[in-house]
Coordinates of C-alpha atoms and ligand atoms in Angstrom, one line a residue:
T1 CA 74.1 -74.5 10.8
S2 CA 70.6 -73.0 10.9
A3 CA 71.2 -71.7 14.5
T4 CA 74.3 -69.9 13.3
T5 CA 72.5 -68.6 10.3
T6 CA 69.7 -67.2 12.4
T7 CA 72.1 -65.5 14.9
T8 CA 74.2 -63.9 12.1
S9 CA 71.1 -62.8 10.3
A10 CA 69.5 -61.4 13.4
A11 CA 72.6 -59.3 14.0
A12 CA 72.6 -58.1 10.5
A13 CA 68.9 -57.5 10.5
D14 CA 69.3 -55.3 13.6
Q15 CA 71.1 -52.8 11.4
T16 CA 67.7 -52.0 9.9
A17 CA 67.1 -50.0 13.0
A18 CA 68.8 -47.4 10.8
T19 CA 65.6 -47.0 8.8
P20 CA 65.2 -43.3 8.4
A21 CA 62.0 -41.8 9.8
R22 CA 59.3 -40.4 7.5
R23 CA 59.5 -36.6 7.3
S24 CA 56.3 -34.6 7.7
G25 CA 54.3 -34.4 4.5
Q26 CA 55.3 -38.0 3.7
R27 CA 52.8 -40.8 3.8
S28 CA 52.9 -44.4 2.7
M29 CA 52.0 -45.2 -1.0
I30 CA 50.9 -48.7 0.0
D31 CA 47.4 -49.4 -1.5
V32 CA 47.1 -45.8 -2.9
P33 CA 45.1 -45.9 -6.1
F34 CA 45.9 -43.9 -9.2
T35 CA 43.6 -41.0 -9.7
Q36 CA 41.4 -41.9 -12.7
H37 CA 42.6 -40.8 -16.2
Q38 CA 40.3 -40.8 -19.1
T39 CA 43.3 -41.1 -21.4
V40 CA 46.8 -41.9 -20.3
R41 CA 49.3 -39.6 -21.9
I42 CA 52.7 -41.1 -22.0
G43 CA 56.2 -39.5 -22.4
L44 CA 59.1 -41.7 -23.3
I45 CA 62.7 -41.0 -22.3
G46 CA 65.4 -43.1 -24.0
L47 CA 64.6 -44.5 -27.4
G48 CA 67.3 -47.1 -27.9
N49 CA 66.7 -50.8 -28.2
R50 CA 64.2 -51.0 -25.4
G51 CA 62.5 -47.6 -25.6
A52 CA 61.9 -47.8 -29.3
G53 CA 60.9 -51.5 -28.9
M54 CA 58.2 -50.6 -26.4
L55 CA 56.8 -47.7 -28.6
S56 CA 54.3 -49.6 -30.7
G57 CA 53.0 -51.5 -27.6
W58 CA 52.3 -48.2 -25.8
A59 CA 50.6 -46.9 -28.9
A60 CA 48.4 -50.0 -29.3
V61 CA 47.0 -50.1 -25.7
P62 CA 43.4 -48.8 -25.8
G63 CA 43.2 -45.4 -24.0
A64 CA 46.9 -44.7 -24.2
V65 CA 48.5 -42.0 -26.3
V66 CA 52.2 -41.2 -26.6
T67 CA 52.4 -37.4 -26.4
A68 CA 56.1 -36.9 -25.9
V69 CA 59.3 -38.6 -26.9
C70 CA 62.8 -37.8 -25.8
D71 CA 66.3 -39.0 -26.5
I72 CA 69.7 -37.3 -26.0
R73 CA 70.1 -38.1 -29.7
A74 CA 67.5 -35.9 -31.3
D75 CA 67.3 -38.1 -34.5
R76 CA 66.0 -41.0 -32.3
A77 CA 63.2 -38.7 -31.0
K78 CA 62.3 -37.7 -34.5
A79 CA 62.4 -41.4 -35.7
A80 CA 60.0 -42.4 -32.9
A81 CA 57.7 -39.5 -33.7
D82 CA 57.7 -40.5 -37.4
R83 CA 57.0 -44.1 -36.4
L84 CA 53.9 -43.1 -34.4
V85 CA 52.6 -41.1 -37.4
Q86 CA 53.1 -44.1 -39.6
L87 CA 51.0 -46.1 -37.1
G88 CA 48.2 -43.6 -37.6
K89 CA 48.8 -41.9 -34.2
P90 CA 49.1 -38.2 -33.4
R91 CA 52.6 -36.7 -33.7
P92 CA 54.2 -36.4 -30.2
T93 CA 56.3 -33.5 -29.0
E94 CA 60.0 -34.2 -29.6
Y95 CA 62.6 -33.5 -26.9
G96 CA 66.3 -34.1 -27.5
G97 CA 69.7 -32.9 -28.4
S98 CA 71.0 -32.6 -24.9
A99 CA 71.4 -34.6 -21.7
A100 CA 69.0 -32.2 -20.0
A101 CA 66.2 -32.3 -22.6
Y102 CA 64.3 -34.8 -20.5
K103 CA 63.8 -32.1 -17.8
E104 CA 61.4 -30.3 -20.2
L105 CA 59.5 -33.5 -20.9
V106 CA 58.9 -34.2 -17.2
R107 CA 57.6 -30.6 -16.6
S108 CA 55.3 -30.6 -19.6
S109 CA 51.5 -30.4 -18.9
D110 CA 50.4 -33.1 -21.4
V111 CA 52.1 -36.1 -19.9
D112 CA 50.6 -38.3 -17.1
L113 CA 53.1 -41.2 -17.2
V114 CA 56.8 -41.1 -17.9
Y115 CA 58.5 -44.2 -19.1
I116 CA 62.3 -44.3 -18.7
A117 CA 64.5 -46.6 -20.8
T118 CA 67.9 -44.9 -20.7
P119 CA 71.1 -46.5 -19.5
W120 CA 71.2 -47.5 -15.8
E121 CA 73.2 -44.5 -14.7
F122 CA 70.4 -42.1 -15.5
H123 CA 67.4 -43.9 -14.0
Y124 CA 67.6 -42.4 -10.5
E125 CA 67.9 -38.7 -11.5
Q126 CA 65.3 -39.0 -14.3
G127 CA 62.9 -41.0 -12.2
K128 CA 63.1 -38.5 -9.3
A129 CA 62.7 -35.5 -11.7
A130 CA 59.6 -37.1 -13.2
L131 CA 58.1 -37.5 -9.7
L132 CA 58.9 -33.9 -8.9
G133 CA 57.3 -32.9 -12.2
G134 CA 54.1 -34.5 -10.9
K135 CA 54.2 -37.6 -13.1
H136 CA 53.8 -41.3 -12.4
V137 CA 56.9 -43.1 -13.5
G138 CA 57.7 -46.5 -14.9
V139 CA 61.5 -47.1 -14.9
E140 CA 63.4 -49.8 -16.7
L141 CA 65.6 -52.0 -14.6
P142 CA 67.0 -51.0 -12.1
I143 CA 65.1 -48.0 -10.7
A144 CA 68.4 -47.0 -9.0
T145 CA 71.8 -48.6 -8.2
E146 CA 72.6 -47.1 -4.7
L147 CA 70.8 -47.5 -1.4
N148 CA 70.5 -43.8 -0.7
E149 CA 69.0 -43.4 -4.2
L150 CA 66.4 -46.1 -3.5
W151 CA 65.4 -44.5 -0.3
D152 CA 65.2 -41.1 -2.0
L153 CA 62.8 -42.5 -4.7
V154 CA 60.6 -44.0 -1.9
D155 CA 60.6 -40.7 0.0
T156 CA 60.0 -38.6 -3.2
S157 CA 57.1 -40.9 -4.2
E158 CA 55.6 -40.6 -0.7
R159 CA 56.0 -36.8 -0.8
T160 CA 54.7 -36.2 -4.3
R161 CA 51.9 -38.8 -4.0
K162 CA 52.9 -40.2 -7.4
H163 CA 53.8 -43.8 -8.1
L164 CA 57.1 -44.9 -9.3
W165 CA 57.7 -48.6 -10.2
L166 CA 60.1 -51.0 -11.9
M167 CA 58.9 -51.9 -15.4
E168 CA 59.4 -55.6 -14.5
N169 CA 57.9 -57.3 -17.6
C170 CA 59.0 -60.7 -16.4
S171 CA 56.6 -60.4 -13.4
Y172 CA 53.9 -60.7 -16.1
G173 CA 55.4 -63.8 -17.8
R174 CA 52.7 -66.5 -18.3
N175 CA 54.6 -69.2 -16.4
E176 CA 55.5 -66.7 -13.7
L177 CA 51.9 -65.6 -13.1
A178 CA 50.6 -69.2 -13.2
M179 CA 53.3 -70.1 -10.6
L180 CA 52.2 -67.2 -8.5
K181 CA 48.6 -68.3 -8.5
M182 CA 49.6 -71.8 -7.7
A183 CA 51.7 -70.5 -4.8
H184 CA 48.8 -68.5 -3.4
E185 CA 46.4 -71.4 -3.8
G186 CA 48.7 -73.5 -1.6
L187 CA 49.9 -76.0 -4.2
F188 CA 53.4 -75.8 -2.9
G189 CA 52.4 -75.9 0.7
E190 CA 54.4 -73.6 2.9
I191 CA 56.9 -71.9 0.5
T192 CA 60.4 -72.3 1.8
N193 CA 62.7 -71.3 -1.0
G194 CA 62.9 -70.0 -4.5
H195 CA 65.5 -69.3 -7.2
G196 CA 65.6 -66.8 -10.0
G197 CA 68.0 -64.6 -11.9
Y198 CA 69.3 -63.4 -15.2
L199 CA 71.5 -65.8 -17.0
H200 CA 71.9 -64.3 -20.5
D201 CA 75.0 -64.6 -22.7
L202 CA 75.3 -60.9 -23.7
R203 CA 78.9 -61.1 -24.7
E204 CA 78.4 -60.4 -28.4
L205 CA 76.0 -57.5 -27.7
L206 CA 78.3 -56.1 -24.9
F207 CA 81.2 -55.9 -27.5
S208 CA 79.0 -54.6 -30.3
D209 CA 79.7 -51.0 -31.4
T210 CA 76.1 -50.5 -32.5
Y211 CA 73.9 -52.2 -29.9
Y212 CA 74.3 -50.5 -26.5
T213 CA 74.8 -46.8 -27.1
D214 CA 78.4 -45.9 -26.2
A215 CA 78.8 -49.5 -24.9
W216 CA 77.3 -48.3 -21.6
R217 CA 76.5 -51.7 -20.4
R218 CA 80.0 -53.2 -20.9
K219 CA 81.4 -50.2 -19.0
W220 CA 79.5 -51.2 -15.8
H221 CA 81.6 -54.4 -15.8
T222 CA 84.8 -52.3 -15.4
R223 CA 83.4 -50.4 -12.4
S224 CA 82.2 -52.8 -9.7
T225 CA 81.5 -56.3 -8.6
A226 CA 77.8 -56.5 -8.2
S227 CA 74.6 -58.3 -9.0
F228 CA 73.6 -55.7 -11.6
Y229 CA 70.4 -57.2 -13.0
A230 CA 68.9 -60.2 -11.2
M231 CA 65.4 -58.6 -11.0
H232 CA 63.9 -60.4 -14.0
G233 CA 64.2 -63.7 -12.0
L234 CA 64.0 -62.3 -8.5
A235 CA 60.8 -60.3 -8.8
P236 CA 58.5 -63.3 -9.7
I237 CA 59.9 -65.2 -6.7
A238 CA 59.4 -62.2 -4.4
A239 CA 55.8 -62.0 -5.6
A240 CA 55.2 -65.7 -4.9
M241 CA 56.6 -65.1 -1.3
D242 CA 54.5 -62.0 -0.8
I243 CA 57.5 -59.9 -0.2
N244 CA 56.4 -56.5 1.3
R245 CA 52.9 -58.0 1.3
G246 CA 53.2 -60.4 4.3
D247 CA 56.9 -61.2 4.3
R248 CA 60.1 -59.2 3.7
F249 CA 63.7 -59.6 2.7
T250 CA 65.8 -59.3 5.8
T251 CA 69.4 -60.1 4.9
L252 CA 71.5 -60.7 1.9
R253 CA 74.9 -62.4 1.4
A254 CA 76.7 -62.5 -1.9
T255 CA 79.4 -64.5 -3.7
A256 CA 81.1 -63.7 -7.0
T257 CA 83.3 -65.9 -9.2
A258 CA 86.4 -64.5 -10.8
P259 CA 85.8 -62.3 -13.9
R260 CA 86.9 -64.4 -16.8
G261 CA 84.2 -64.4 -19.5
L262 CA 84.5 -60.9 -21.1
A263 CA 88.3 -60.9 -21.3
D264 CA 88.3 -64.4 -22.7
Y265 CA 85.7 -63.4 -25.4
R266 CA 87.7 -60.3 -26.3
E267 CA 90.8 -62.3 -26.7
R268 CA 89.2 -64.6 -29.2
H269 CA 86.8 -62.3 -31.1
I270 CA 87.7 -58.6 -30.7
P271 CA 90.5 -56.9 -32.8
K272 CA 93.4 -55.5 -30.8
T273 CA 92.6 -52.0 -32.1
H274 CA 89.1 -52.0 -30.5
P275 CA 88.7 -49.5 -27.6
S276 CA 87.6 -52.3 -25.3
W277 CA 91.2 -53.4 -25.1
N278 CA 91.8 -50.4 -22.7
E279 CA 89.3 -51.9 -20.2
T280 CA 89.7 -54.2 -17.3
Y281 CA 86.6 -56.3 -16.3
V282 CA 86.1 -56.6 -12.6
N283 CA 82.6 -57.9 -12.2
G284 CA 82.4 -61.6 -11.4
D285 CA 80.9 -63.7 -14.2
L286 CA 78.4 -65.4 -11.8
V287 CA 77.3 -63.2 -8.9
T288 CA 74.9 -65.1 -6.5
C289 CA 72.9 -63.5 -3.7
L290 CA 71.3 -65.5 -0.9
I291 CA 68.4 -63.5 0.5
E292 CA 66.7 -64.5 3.7
T293 CA 63.2 -63.4 4.6
A294 CA 61.4 -62.6 7.8
K295 CA 59.6 -66.0 7.5
G296 CA 62.8 -67.9 7.2
R297 CA 62.6 -68.4 3.4
I298 CA 65.7 -68.3 1.2
V299 CA 65.9 -66.9 -2.2
R300 CA 68.9 -67.5 -4.5
A301 CA 69.2 -64.7 -7.1
E302 CA 71.9 -65.1 -9.8
H303 CA 73.4 -62.8 -12.4
D304 CA 75.6 -63.9 -15.3
V305 CA 75.8 -62.1 -18.6
S306 CA 79.4 -63.0 -19.5
S307 CA 79.5 -66.8 -19.8
P308 CA 78.5 -69.1 -22.7
R309 CA 75.1 -70.6 -21.9
P310 CA 71.5 -70.8 -23.0
Y311 CA 69.2 -68.1 -21.6
S312 CA 67.5 -68.7 -18.2
R313 CA 65.8 -66.8 -15.5
I314 CA 65.7 -70.0 -13.4
N315 CA 62.3 -69.3 -12.0
S316 CA 61.9 -72.1 -9.5
L317 CA 59.8 -72.2 -6.3
A318 CA 59.5 -74.9 -3.6
G319 CA 57.7 -75.6 -0.4
S320 CA 56.5 -78.3 2.0
R321 CA 54.2 -79.9 -0.6
G322 CA 56.0 -79.5 -3.9
I323 CA 58.3 -77.8 -6.4
F324 CA 58.2 -76.0 -9.8
E325 CA 61.2 -75.6 -12.0
D326 CA 61.2 -73.5 -15.2
Y327 CA 63.7 -73.6 -18.1
V328 CA 63.9 -77.3 -18.2
P329 CA 63.2 -79.2 -21.4
V330 CA 59.9 -80.8 -20.5
G331 CA 56.8 -80.2 -22.6
S332 CA 55.6 -77.1 -24.4
T333 CA 55.8 -74.6 -21.4
G334 CA 59.4 -75.5 -20.6
G335 CA 58.5 -76.1 -17.0
R336 CA 58.1 -79.1 -14.7
V337 CA 56.4 -79.8 -11.4
Y338 CA 56.3 -82.3 -8.6
L339 CA 53.3 -81.8 -6.2
E340 CA 52.0 -83.9 -3.4
P341 CA 49.7 -85.6 -3.0
D342 CA 49.2 -86.1 -6.8
H343 CA 52.7 -86.9 -7.7
G344 CA 55.1 -89.5 -6.4
G345 CA 57.9 -91.8 -7.5
H346 CA 60.5 -89.1 -7.6
S347 CA 59.7 -88.2 -11.2
W348 CA 58.9 -84.8 -12.7
R349 CA 55.5 -84.0 -14.4
D350 CA 54.8 -81.6 -17.2
F351 CA 53.8 -78.1 -16.2
A352 CA 51.4 -77.6 -19.2
P353 CA 48.2 -78.7 -17.5
Y354 CA 48.9 -76.6 -14.5
R355 CA 49.7 -73.5 -16.6
A356 CA 46.4 -74.0 -18.4
E357 CA 44.5 -74.4 -15.1
Y358 CA 46.1 -71.6 -13.3
D359 CA 46.5 -69.2 -16.3
H360 CA 46.3 -65.6 -15.0
W361 CA 43.2 -63.7 -16.1
L362 CA 45.4 -61.1 -17.8
W363 CA 46.7 -63.8 -20.2
K364 CA 43.2 -65.2 -20.8
K365 CA 41.9 -61.8 -21.5
I366 CA 44.6 -60.2 -23.6
G367 CA 47.1 -63.0 -24.4
D368 CA 46.2 -62.9 -28.1
D369 CA 46.7 -59.1 -28.3
A370 CA 49.9 -59.5 -26.4
A371 CA 51.2 -62.0 -28.9
N372 CA 50.5 -59.6 -31.8
N373 CA 51.7 -56.4 -30.1
G374 CA 54.8 -57.0 -28.1
G375 CA 58.1 -58.5 -27.5
H376 CA 59.3 -61.2 -25.0
G377 CA 56.5 -63.5 -25.8
G378 CA 53.8 -60.9 -25.1
M379 CA 54.6 -60.1 -21.5
D380 CA 55.8 -56.6 -22.4
Y381 CA 52.4 -55.7 -23.8
V382 CA 50.6 -57.3 -20.8
L383 CA 52.6 -55.0 -18.5
Q384 CA 51.8 -52.0 -20.7
W385 CA 48.1 -52.8 -21.0
R386 CA 47.8 -53.4 -17.2
I387 CA 49.5 -50.1 -16.3
V388 CA 47.3 -48.1 -18.6
Q389 CA 44.2 -49.9 -17.4
Q390 CA 45.1 -49.3 -13.7
M391 CA 45.6 -45.6 -14.4
R392 CA 42.4 -45.3 -16.3
A393 CA 40.3 -47.2 -13.8
G394 CA 41.9 -45.6 -10.8
L395 CA 43.3 -48.9 -9.4
V396 CA 46.2 -49.6 -7.1
P397 CA 49.3 -50.5 -9.1
D398 CA 50.4 -54.1 -9.1
I399 CA 54.0 -53.1 -8.5
D400 CA 54.7 -50.2 -6.2
V401 CA 57.8 -48.2 -5.2
Y402 CA 58.4 -50.6 -2.2
D403 CA 58.4 -53.7 -4.4
S404 CA 60.7 -52.0 -6.8
A405 CA 63.2 -50.8 -4.2
A406 CA 63.3 -54.3 -2.6
W407 CA 63.9 -56.0 -5.9
C408 CA 66.7 -53.5 -6.8
A409 CA 68.4 -53.4 -3.4
P410 CA 70.6 -56.4 -4.3
V411 CA 72.5 -54.2 -6.7
P412 CA 74.1 -52.1 -3.9
L413 CA 73.7 -54.8 -1.1
S414 CA 75.7 -57.3 -3.2
V415 CA 78.6 -54.8 -3.3
Q416 CA 78.4 -54.3 0.4
S417 CA 78.4 -58.0 1.2
L418 CA 81.2 -58.8 -1.3
S419 CA 83.4 -56.1 0.1
N420 CA 82.8 -57.7 3.5
D421 CA 83.9 -61.3 2.7
G422 CA 80.3 -62.2 1.8
R423 CA 78.9 -61.5 5.2
P424 CA 75.1 -61.0 5.5
V425 CA 74.0 -57.4 5.3
A426 CA 70.7 -56.0 6.3
V427 CA 68.1 -55.4 3.6
P428 CA 66.3 -52.1 4.5
D429 CA 62.6 -52.2 5.1
F430 CA 61.5 -49.6 2.6
T431 CA 57.9 -50.0 3.7
R432 CA 58.8 -48.8 7.3
G433 CA 56.8 -51.6 8.9
G434 CA 54.0 -51.8 6.3
W435 CA 55.3 -55.1 4.9
A436 CA 53.6 -57.5 7.3
E437 CA 50.0 -57.1 6.0
L438 CA 48.9 -59.4 3.3
R439 CA 47.7 -57.5 0.2
L440 CA 47.1 -58.2 -3.4
G441 CA 49.6 -57.3 -6.0
L442 CA 50.4 -59.1 -9.3
D443 CA 47.9 -61.8 -8.4
S444 CA 45.1 -59.4 -9.0
R445 CA 41.3 -59.9 -9.4
E446 CA 39.9 -59.4 -12.9
T447 CA 38.8 -55.9 -13.8
D448 CA 37.7 -54.5 -17.2
M449 CA 39.5 -51.8 -19.1
P450 CA 37.3 -48.7 -19.0
P451 CA 35.6 -47.9 -22.3
T452 CA 37.7 -45.6 -24.6
S453 CA 34.9 -43.2 -25.5
Ligands
NAD501 N1 62.7 -55.1 -19.4 C1 63.4 -55.6 -20.4 O1 63.1 -56.7 -20.9 C2 64.6 -54.8 -21.0 C3 65.1 -55.2 -22.2 C4 66.2 -54.5 -22.7 C5 66.6 -53.4 -22.0 N2 66.1 -53.0 -20.8 C6 66.6 -51.9 -20.1 O2 66.3 -50.7 -20.8 C7 67.2 -49.7 -20.6 C8 67.8 -49.2 -21.9 O3 68.5 -50.3 -22.5 P1 68.8 -50.3 -24.1 O4 69.2 -51.7 -24.4 O5 67.6 -49.8 -24.8 O6 70.0 -49.3 -24.2 P2 70.3 -48.4 -25.5 O7 71.7 -47.9 -25.4 O8 69.9 -49.1 -26.8 O9 69.3 -47.2 -25.3 C9 69.5 -46.1 -24.4 C10 69.0 -44.8 -25.0 O10 69.0 -43.8 -24.0 C11 69.4 -42.6 -24.7 N3 69.9 -41.7 -23.6 C12 71.1 -41.7 -23.0 N4 71.2 -40.7 -22.1 C13 70.0 -40.0 -22.2 C14 69.5 -38.8 -21.6 N5 70.2 -38.2 -20.6 N6 68.3 -38.4 -22.0 C15 67.6 -39.0 -22.9 N7 68.0 -40.2 -23.6 C16 69.2 -40.6 -23.2 C17 70.5 -43.1 -25.6 O11 70.7 -42.1 -26.7 C18 69.8 -44.4 -26.2 O12 69.0 -44.1 -27.3 C19 68.2 -50.3 -19.6 O13 67.9 -50.0 -18.3 C20 68.1 -51.8 -19.8 O14 68.5 -52.6 -18.8 C21 65.1 -53.8 -20.3

């Protein structure tokens, strides 16, 4: 089987010969530090559940100031500005009232960093516009949904010399970062495989008339069969495998189950007069991607938001000396391990002592602030704090445009593979050969936040 796999994958990987050449004026953004910013001035685009939820975290980070807020719904921009004033912060400029209002924000001279938290369909155009406006850009998941768009964001970042990255908060999860440190310290031996994903029963929210604005997220399920949003679980596995930092994704093959969950939920819970009854759901409930790497590792990335089940990002990593599994009911951290030579007897051990020993410096340093200031157990604030710190200190970002493009590529590649009977398709090398060199990323060395005065 493995011989067949290798041959098929090699054939598919050959297609990466199609990597477009860099145009003149374009240079790699690998290891490019931010220029130093005394204060990081932030402009927010999209102030719904996520954008509004991240507002107080941005405002709380030392050295950050929110100078601009934008939403197509002007009342949301005003509410965000009012909230900042309530928090004792300066009133930001409000942009809103039209789909194009964000274009003024990205051109404004008092913004260094644009944060985009609009529906998926706007990320590419808004992210690109922010780069062209001379801003660094943090984009919610995914940065784009088509391969040509991912390439264009890479190219635009390389031309404008500004960073664009995925706001992958789960990369900063405490378990994920401890797992990363353990991987880099060799506790799993040679890493051979990992699994991650996004398994979140969103059915009630998808059919809510008030949660997702204009039900944008449900509508994606009427358009294509794709792994829309596996990044939360995929990115931490990619980091542990040094993807684009010593290894790279080479091929992807996908499977999808039949779409059953949303229609079944609608049948049981949604009145026949509801507009959703005009919709047909085509995305498979469980979409699985198997991604192979240049070093022969396999990653399984899953996406399911339409089936009844407790939440999980899977988050499991294994190698020649041991295995970690998250989201299992063992101990306080929810994780379990089995590591040679310490463990034997085919029985799992609690992850808690390992998490304590391999706790990432970011959590030791700002874990308490994170717990007070942010959602998702504090990892949102750790991400915000770290970005602002990197911009102020003039550091290289932990997550760059190449990481982001690789983690989001399964969205279009799963469509390609599924439309081709699940055959492997080549994953582009967005680094154009720069992937092979080992370099630090999320597993960073401790640095201090520069003083605020
Ligand atoms: N990282 C995480 O943990 C996390 C959590 C939740 C959501 N998200 C992501 O955040 C993004 C937003 O999701 P949400 O749940 O907040 O959706 P939402 O519908 O609550 O919010 C989207 C907002 O964007 C605004 N908007 C739409 N078009 C716009 C435009 N052209 N210009 C300016 N504003 C515009 C809408 O009016 C709305 O206020 C999505 O990408 C989602 O996947 C990430």
